[in-house]
Short mmCIF file of C-alpha atoms in Angstrom, two decimals:
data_model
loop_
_atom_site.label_atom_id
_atom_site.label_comp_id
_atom_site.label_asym_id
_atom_site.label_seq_id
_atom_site.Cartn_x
_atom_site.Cartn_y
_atom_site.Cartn_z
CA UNK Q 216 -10.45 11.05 -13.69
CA UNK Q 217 -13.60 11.35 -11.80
CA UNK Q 218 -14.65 15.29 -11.42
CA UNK Q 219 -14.62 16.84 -8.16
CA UNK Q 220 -17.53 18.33 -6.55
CA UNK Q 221 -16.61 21.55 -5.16
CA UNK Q 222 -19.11 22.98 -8.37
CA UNK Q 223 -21.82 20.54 -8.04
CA UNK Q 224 -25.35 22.24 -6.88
CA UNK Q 225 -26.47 20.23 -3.70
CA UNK Q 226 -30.09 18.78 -4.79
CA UNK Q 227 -32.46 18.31 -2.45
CA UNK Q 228 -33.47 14.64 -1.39
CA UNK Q 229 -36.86 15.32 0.63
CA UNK Q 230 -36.96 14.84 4.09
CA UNK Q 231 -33.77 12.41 3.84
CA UNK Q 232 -31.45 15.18 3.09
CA UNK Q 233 -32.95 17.71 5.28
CA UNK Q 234 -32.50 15.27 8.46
CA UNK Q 235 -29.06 14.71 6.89
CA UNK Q 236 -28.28 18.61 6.69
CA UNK Q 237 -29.39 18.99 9.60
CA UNK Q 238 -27.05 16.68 11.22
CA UNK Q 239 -24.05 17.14 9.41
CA UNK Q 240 -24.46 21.26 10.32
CA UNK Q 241 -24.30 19.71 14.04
CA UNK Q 242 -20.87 18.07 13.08
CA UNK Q 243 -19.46 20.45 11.52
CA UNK Q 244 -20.70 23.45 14.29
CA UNK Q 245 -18.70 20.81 16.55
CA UNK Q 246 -15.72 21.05 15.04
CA UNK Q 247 -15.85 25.03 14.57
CA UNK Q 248 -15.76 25.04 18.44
CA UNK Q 249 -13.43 22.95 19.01
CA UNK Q 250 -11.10 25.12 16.10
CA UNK Q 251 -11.75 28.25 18.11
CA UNK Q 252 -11.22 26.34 21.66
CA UNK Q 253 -7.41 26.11 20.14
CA UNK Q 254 -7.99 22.12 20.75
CA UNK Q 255 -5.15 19.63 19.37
CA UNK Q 256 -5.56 19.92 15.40
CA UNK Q 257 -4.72 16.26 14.75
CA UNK Q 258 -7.77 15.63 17.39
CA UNK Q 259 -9.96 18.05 15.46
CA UNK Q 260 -9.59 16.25 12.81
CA UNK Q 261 -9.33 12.81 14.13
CA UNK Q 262 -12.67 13.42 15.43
CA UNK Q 263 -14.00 14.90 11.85
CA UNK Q 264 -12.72 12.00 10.47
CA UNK Q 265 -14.88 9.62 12.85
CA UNK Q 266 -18.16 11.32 12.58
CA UNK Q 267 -17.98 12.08 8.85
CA UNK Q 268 -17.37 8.65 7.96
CA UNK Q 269 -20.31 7.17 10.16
CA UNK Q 270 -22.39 10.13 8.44
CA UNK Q 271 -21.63 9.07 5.48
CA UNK Q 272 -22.25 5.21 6.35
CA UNK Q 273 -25.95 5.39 6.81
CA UNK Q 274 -26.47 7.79 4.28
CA UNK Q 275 -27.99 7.04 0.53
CA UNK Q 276 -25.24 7.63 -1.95
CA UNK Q 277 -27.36 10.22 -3.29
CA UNK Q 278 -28.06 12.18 -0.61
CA UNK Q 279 -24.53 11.75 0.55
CA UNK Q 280 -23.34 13.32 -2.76
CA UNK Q 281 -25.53 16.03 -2.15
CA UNK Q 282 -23.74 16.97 1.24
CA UNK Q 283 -20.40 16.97 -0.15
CA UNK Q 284 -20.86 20.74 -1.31
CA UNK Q 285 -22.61 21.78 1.87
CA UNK Q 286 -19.26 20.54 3.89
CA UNK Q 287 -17.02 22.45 1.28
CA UNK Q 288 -18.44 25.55 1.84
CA UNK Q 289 -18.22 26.09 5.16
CA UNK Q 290 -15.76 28.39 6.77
CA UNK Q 291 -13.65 25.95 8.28
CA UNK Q 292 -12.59 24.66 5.28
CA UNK Q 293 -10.29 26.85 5.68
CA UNK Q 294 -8.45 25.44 8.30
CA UNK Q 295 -8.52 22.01 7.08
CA UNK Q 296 -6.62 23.44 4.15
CA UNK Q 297 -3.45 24.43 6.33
CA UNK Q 298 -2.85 20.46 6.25
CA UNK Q 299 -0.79 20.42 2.81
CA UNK Q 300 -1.81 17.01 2.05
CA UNK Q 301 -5.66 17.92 2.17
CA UNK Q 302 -4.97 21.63 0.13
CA UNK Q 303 -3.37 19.28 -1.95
CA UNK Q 304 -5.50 17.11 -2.50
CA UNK Q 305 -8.69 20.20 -2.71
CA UNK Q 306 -6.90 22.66 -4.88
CA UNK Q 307 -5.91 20.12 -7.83
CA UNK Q 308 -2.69 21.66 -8.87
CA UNK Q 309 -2.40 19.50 -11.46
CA UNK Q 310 -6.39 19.45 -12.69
CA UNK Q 311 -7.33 16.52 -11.46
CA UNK Q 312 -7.92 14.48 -8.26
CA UNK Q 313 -5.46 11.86 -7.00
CA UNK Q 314 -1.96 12.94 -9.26
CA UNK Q 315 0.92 11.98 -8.30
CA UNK Q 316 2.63 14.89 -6.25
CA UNK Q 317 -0.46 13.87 -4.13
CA UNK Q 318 1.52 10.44 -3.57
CA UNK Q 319 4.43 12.08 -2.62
CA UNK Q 320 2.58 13.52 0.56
CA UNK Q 321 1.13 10.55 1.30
CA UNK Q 322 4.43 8.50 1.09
CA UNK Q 323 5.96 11.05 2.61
CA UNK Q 324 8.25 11.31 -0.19
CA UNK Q 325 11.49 13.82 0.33
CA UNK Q 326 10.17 15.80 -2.85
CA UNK Q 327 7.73 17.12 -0.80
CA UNK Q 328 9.85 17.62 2.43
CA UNK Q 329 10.25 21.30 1.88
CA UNK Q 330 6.35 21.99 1.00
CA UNK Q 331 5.72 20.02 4.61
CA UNK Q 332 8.33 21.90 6.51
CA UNK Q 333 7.13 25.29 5.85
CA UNK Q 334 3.36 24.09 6.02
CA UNK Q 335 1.82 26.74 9.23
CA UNK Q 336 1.88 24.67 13.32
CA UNK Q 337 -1.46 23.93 12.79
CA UNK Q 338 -0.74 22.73 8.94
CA UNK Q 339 2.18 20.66 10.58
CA UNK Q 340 -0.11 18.98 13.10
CA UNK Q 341 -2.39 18.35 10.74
CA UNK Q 342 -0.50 16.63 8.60
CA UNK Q 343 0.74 14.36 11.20
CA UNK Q 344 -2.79 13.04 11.05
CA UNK Q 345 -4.02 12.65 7.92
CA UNK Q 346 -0.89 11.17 5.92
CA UNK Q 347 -1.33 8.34 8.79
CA UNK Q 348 -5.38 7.70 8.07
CA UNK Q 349 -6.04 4.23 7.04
CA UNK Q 350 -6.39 4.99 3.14
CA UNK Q 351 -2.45 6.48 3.36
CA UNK Q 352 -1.33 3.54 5.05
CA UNK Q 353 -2.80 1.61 2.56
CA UNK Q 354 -1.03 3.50 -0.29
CA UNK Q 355 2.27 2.85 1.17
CA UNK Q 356 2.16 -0.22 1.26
CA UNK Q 357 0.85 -0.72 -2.01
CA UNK Q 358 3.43 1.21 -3.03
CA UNK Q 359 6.04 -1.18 -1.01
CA UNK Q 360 4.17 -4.79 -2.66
CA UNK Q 361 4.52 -3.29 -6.10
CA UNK Q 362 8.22 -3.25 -5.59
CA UNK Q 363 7.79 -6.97 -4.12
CA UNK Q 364 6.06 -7.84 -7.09
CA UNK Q 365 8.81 -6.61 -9.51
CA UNK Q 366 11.77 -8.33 -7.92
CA UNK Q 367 10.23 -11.10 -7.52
CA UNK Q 368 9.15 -10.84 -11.03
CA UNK Q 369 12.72 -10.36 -12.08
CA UNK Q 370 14.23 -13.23 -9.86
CA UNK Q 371 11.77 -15.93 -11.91
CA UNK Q 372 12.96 -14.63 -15.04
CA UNK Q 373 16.05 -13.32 -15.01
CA UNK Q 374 17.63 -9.95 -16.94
CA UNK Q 375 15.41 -10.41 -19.74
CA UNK Q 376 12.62 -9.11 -17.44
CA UNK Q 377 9.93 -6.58 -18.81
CA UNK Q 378 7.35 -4.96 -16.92
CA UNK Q 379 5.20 -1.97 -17.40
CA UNK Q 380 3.65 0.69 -15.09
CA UNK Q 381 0.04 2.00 -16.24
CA UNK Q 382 -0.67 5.19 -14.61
CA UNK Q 383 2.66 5.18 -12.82
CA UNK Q 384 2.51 8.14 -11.55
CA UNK Q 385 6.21 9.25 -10.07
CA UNK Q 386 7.17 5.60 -10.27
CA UNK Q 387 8.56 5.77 -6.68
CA UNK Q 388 7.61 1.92 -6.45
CA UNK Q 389 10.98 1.92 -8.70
CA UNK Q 390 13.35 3.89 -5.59
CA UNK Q 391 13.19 0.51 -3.77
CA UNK Q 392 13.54 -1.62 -6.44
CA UNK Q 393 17.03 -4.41 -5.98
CA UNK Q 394 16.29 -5.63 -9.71
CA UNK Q 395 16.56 -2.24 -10.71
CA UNK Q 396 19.16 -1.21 -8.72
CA UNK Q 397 21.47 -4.11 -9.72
CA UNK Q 398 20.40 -3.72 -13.26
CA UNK Q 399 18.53 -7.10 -13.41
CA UNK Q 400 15.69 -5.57 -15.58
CA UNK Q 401 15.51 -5.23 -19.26
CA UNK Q 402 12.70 -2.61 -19.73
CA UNK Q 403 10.42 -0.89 -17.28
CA UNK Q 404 8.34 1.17 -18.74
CA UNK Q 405 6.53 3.41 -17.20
CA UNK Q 406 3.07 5.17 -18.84
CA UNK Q 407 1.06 8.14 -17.66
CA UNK Q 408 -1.07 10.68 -19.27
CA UNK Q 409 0.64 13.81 -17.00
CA UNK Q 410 3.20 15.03 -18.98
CA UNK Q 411 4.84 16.49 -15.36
CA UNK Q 412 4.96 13.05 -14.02
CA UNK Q 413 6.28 11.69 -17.47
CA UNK Q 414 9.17 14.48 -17.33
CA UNK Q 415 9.68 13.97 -14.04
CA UNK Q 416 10.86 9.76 -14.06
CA UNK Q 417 12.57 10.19 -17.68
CA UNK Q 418 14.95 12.78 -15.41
CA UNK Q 419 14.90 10.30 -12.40
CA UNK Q 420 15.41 7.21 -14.01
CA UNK Q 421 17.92 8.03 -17.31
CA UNK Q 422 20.42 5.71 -17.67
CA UNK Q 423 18.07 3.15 -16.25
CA UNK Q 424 15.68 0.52 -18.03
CA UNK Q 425 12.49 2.56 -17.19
CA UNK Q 426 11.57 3.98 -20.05
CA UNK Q 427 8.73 7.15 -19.70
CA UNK Q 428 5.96 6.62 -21.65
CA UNK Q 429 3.27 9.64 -22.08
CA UNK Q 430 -0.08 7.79 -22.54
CA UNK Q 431 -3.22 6.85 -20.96
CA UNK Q 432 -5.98 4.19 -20.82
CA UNK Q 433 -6.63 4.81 -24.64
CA UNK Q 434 -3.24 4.55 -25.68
CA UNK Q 435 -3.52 1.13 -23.65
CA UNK Q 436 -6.55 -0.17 -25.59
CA UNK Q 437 -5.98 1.65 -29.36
CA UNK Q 438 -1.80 0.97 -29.39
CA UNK Q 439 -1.20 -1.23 -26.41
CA UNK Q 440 0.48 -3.99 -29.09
CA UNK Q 441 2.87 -1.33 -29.69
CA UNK Q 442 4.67 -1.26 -25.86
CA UNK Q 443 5.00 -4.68 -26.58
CA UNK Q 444 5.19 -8.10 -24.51
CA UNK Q 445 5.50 -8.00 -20.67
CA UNK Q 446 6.39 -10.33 -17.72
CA UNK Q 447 4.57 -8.10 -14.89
CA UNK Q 448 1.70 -5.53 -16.00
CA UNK Q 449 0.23 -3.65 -13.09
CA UNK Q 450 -2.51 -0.55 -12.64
CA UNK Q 451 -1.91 0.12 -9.06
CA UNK Q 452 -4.23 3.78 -8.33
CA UNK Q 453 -6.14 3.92 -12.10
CA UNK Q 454 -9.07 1.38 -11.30
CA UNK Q 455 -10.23 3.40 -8.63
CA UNK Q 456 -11.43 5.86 -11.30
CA UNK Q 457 -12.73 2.95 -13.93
CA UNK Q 458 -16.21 2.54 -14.55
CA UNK Q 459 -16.93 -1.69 -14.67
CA UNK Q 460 -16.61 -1.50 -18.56
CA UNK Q 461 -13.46 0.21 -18.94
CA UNK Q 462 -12.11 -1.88 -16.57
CA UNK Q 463 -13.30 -4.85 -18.02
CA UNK Q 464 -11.55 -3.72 -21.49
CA UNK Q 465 -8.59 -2.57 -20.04
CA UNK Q 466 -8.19 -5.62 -18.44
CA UNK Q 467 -9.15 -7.89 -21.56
CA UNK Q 468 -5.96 -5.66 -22.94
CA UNK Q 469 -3.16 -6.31 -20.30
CA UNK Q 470 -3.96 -10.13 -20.33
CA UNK Q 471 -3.29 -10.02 -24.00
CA UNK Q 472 0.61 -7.64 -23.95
CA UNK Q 473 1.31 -10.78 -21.40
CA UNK Q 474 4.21 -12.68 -22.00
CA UNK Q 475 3.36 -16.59 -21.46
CA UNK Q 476 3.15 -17.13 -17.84
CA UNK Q 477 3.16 -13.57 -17.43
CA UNK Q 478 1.22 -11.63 -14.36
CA UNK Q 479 -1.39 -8.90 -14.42
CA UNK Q 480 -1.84 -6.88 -10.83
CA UNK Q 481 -4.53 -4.62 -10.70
CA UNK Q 482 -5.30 -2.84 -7.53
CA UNK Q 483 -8.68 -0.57 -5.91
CA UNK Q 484 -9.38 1.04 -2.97
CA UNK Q 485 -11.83 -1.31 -0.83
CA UNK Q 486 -15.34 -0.45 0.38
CA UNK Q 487 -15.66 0.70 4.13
CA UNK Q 488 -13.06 2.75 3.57
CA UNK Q 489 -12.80 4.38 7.03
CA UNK Q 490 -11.53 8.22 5.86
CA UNK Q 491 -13.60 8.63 2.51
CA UNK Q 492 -16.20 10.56 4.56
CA UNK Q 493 -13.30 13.45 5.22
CA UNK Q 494 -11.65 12.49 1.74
CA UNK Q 495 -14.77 13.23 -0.14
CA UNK Q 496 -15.67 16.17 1.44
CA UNK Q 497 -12.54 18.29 2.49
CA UNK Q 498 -10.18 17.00 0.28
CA UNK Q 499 -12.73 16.96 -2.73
CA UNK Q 500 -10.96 13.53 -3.95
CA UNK Q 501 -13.70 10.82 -4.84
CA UNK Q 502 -12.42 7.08 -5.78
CA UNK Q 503 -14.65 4.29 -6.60
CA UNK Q 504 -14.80 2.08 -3.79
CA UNK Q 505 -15.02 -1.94 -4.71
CA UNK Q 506 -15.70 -5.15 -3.03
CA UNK Q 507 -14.08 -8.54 -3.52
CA UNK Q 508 -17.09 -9.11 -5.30
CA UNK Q 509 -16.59 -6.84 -7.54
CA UNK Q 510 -13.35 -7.33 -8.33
CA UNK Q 511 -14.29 -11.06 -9.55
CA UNK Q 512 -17.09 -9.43 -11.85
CA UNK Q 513 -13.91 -7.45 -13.41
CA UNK Q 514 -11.80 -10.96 -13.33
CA UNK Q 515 -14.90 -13.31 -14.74
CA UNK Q 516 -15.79 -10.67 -17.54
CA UNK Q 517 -12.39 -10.32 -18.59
CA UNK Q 518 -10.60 -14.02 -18.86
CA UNK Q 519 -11.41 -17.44 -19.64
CA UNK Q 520 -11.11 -18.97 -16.12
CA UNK Q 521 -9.90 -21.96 -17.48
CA UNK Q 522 -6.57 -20.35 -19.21
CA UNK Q 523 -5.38 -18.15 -15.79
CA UNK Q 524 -4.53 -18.59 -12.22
CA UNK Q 525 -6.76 -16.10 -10.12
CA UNK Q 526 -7.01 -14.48 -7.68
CA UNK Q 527 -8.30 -11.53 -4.99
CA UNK Q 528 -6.84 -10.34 -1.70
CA UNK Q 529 -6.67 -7.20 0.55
CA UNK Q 530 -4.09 -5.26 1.34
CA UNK Q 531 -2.23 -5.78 4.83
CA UNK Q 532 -4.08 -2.95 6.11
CA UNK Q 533 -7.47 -4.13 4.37
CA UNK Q 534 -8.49 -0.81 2.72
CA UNK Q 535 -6.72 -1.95 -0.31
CA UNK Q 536 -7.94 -4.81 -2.47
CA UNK Q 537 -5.81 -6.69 -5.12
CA UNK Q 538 -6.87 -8.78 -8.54
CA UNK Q 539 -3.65 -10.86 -9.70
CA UNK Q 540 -4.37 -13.02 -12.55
CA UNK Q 541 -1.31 -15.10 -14.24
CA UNK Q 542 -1.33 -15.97 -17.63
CA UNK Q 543 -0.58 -20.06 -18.04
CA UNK Q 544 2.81 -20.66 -20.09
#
C-alpha cells in the first residue's frame, strides 16, 4: 500500500509553492472561522471539500504533494477527526491506508454502527457528509456490481461456479450474494494479506463456499496456479495502489487461473475524482487515480487482443472505472 504522508517534509517548489501556501493558508483560515462561528459541520466541510479539490486541480502534482503536510498540521485537523470515517481513515488502525474496516464506514456497514453512534454531534454531522462524497458513493456501488457480477457469473455456469476475491477485504460483496445464499457456488475464495480481515470472513462465512485465503499480490504471481482455475476473478480496491507494472503482471496472472470463457474484473478509482483534495489531505489516504486510457495501457500490455473480449467503463456514478476482459472458450 502506498505510504501516507503525515511524515513527509513539505519541499519547497519556488515561487509555485509559495503562491500555493499562500492560498491554501487562506482556505484553511476560512474554515477555522467558520469552526469557531459554530456553522453546520457537514457545510464546513462540504465547503473544504469544494475548495480543496479545485486547489488541488490547478496545482503541479509536486507541489500539491508538498501541501499535503502543511494541511495536516494545522489545528483543525482536529476537528475533522471527530468524523469517524476521516479518523479512520488518518489514524491507520490497521497500518495502512484504505483497509477494510475503512469499507465498513463507507458502506455503512452495521459492524461499524456502534463506532458511528457514539461518534461526538459534530462527529455525527460530519459523518453524514463525508460517507455520502462522490468517491463513497462510488464504493458502494462497486461493492453492489461485484455482487451482480457473481450471480450472474453463477447463473451462466451453474453450481460448479468458482470465483476468487483478490484483496477482498471483509468480502461484504458476498452479504448480498443469491448464488451464495442458495448455495449455487462451488468455491469462493476470498484472499487478503490482513490477517484481521482473513479471520474475520473465515468466522462470517463457515459453512459456506468462501474459503479465506491469507495472501497478497505475491502470493498471486509466485503460487497463483495453486488457488486453482476460476470462472470470475476480480481486484475491486487493489489497483488503486498498483504501479503500471505490477498491474500489468498481476493482470498477465488472473487471465492465466481463468477457466475457458472465464472473466477478469479489475476496478480503479477514476481521475477528477471530486473529494481526493480532502481525501489526501485530512484523511491522509492517497489512491492512484487512472483514466480510461490508462486502463487500456494495463489491458493492451497484458493480453493478446485477439484471444479476449474487452472492455472499459465507469462506474454509475463515474468516479469509478472498470477493465472486464473475458477469456474466449
Amino acid at each position: 500500500m502506498i505510504a501516507g504522508n503525515r511524515h513527509r517534509k513539505p519541499e519547497h517548489h519556488g515561487e509555485a509553492f509559495e503562491t500555493a501556501r499562500a492560498e491554501l493558508a487562506l482556505i484553511l483560515h476560512a474554515t477555522s472561522q467558520q469552526i469557531e462561528q459554530g456553522k453546520n459541520p457537514a457545510e464546513t466541510v462540504r465547503r473544504l471539500l469544494s475548495t480543496l479539490n479545485a486547489l488541488r486541480s490547478r496545482l503541479h502534482p509536486d507541489v500539491w504533494q508538498a501541501l499535503i503536510p502543511v494541511a495536516q498540521n494545522h489545528p483543525i485537523l482536529d476537528y475533522f477527526l471527530e468524523d469517524p470515517l476521516t479518523r479512520w481513515s488518518f489514524t491507520k488502525p490497521r497500518g495502512y491506508s484504505g483497509d477494510a474496516q475503512l469499507l465498513d464506514y463507507i458502506y455503512c456497514d452495521p459492524h461499524v454502527a456502534d463506532s458511528v453512534a457514539n461518534a461526538s454531534e459534530i462527529g455525527t454531522a460530519l459523518y453524514s457528509h463525508t460517507k455520502n462524497v462522490p468517491s463513497c458513493i462510488a464504493a458502494r456501488e462497486r461493492r453492489d456490481l461485484l455482487t451482480r457480477y457473481v450471480d450472474e457469473t453463477a447463473a451462466r455456469n451453474g453450481s460448479e461456479t468458482e470465483v476468487l476475491a483478490i484483496a477482498a477485504g471483509h468480502l461484504r460483496e458476498a452479504n448480498r450474494s443469491a448464488a451464495l445464499a442458495e448455495g449455487r457456488i462451488k468455491r469462493w475464495v476470498a484472499l487478503d494479506q490482513d490477517p484481521l480481515s482473513v479471520g474475520l470472513i473465515a468466522r462470517e462465512f463457515q459453512g459456506t463456499a468462501v474459503e479465506a485465503v491469507d495472501g497478497s499480490v505475491r502470493t498471486v504471481l509466485a503460487r497463483g496456479h495453486k488457488l486453482g482455475k476460476f470462472d470470475l476473478i476480480y481486484a475491486s480496491g487493489l489497483y488503486d495502489y498498483l504501479a503500471d507494472n505490477v498491474a500489468v503482471k498481476l493482470t498477465k496472472h488472473c487471465m492465466q487461473m481463468l477457466k475457458p470463457g472465464g472473466t477478469f474484473l479489475f476496478a480503479n478509482y477514476a481521475e477528477g475524482n471530486p473529494d481526493a483534495g480532502y481525501r489526501e489531505t485530512f484523511m491522509d489516504w492517497v489512491l492512484l487515480l487512472r483514466s480510461e486510457a490508462d486502463m487500456w495501457n494495463i489491458i493492451n500490455a497484458s493480453v493478446d487482443r485477439n484471444t479476449v473480449e474487452a472492455q472499459v467503463f465507469f462506474g454509475e456514478n463515474r468516479n469509478v472505472l472498470y477493465g472486464l476482459i473475458g477469456k474466449r472458450g
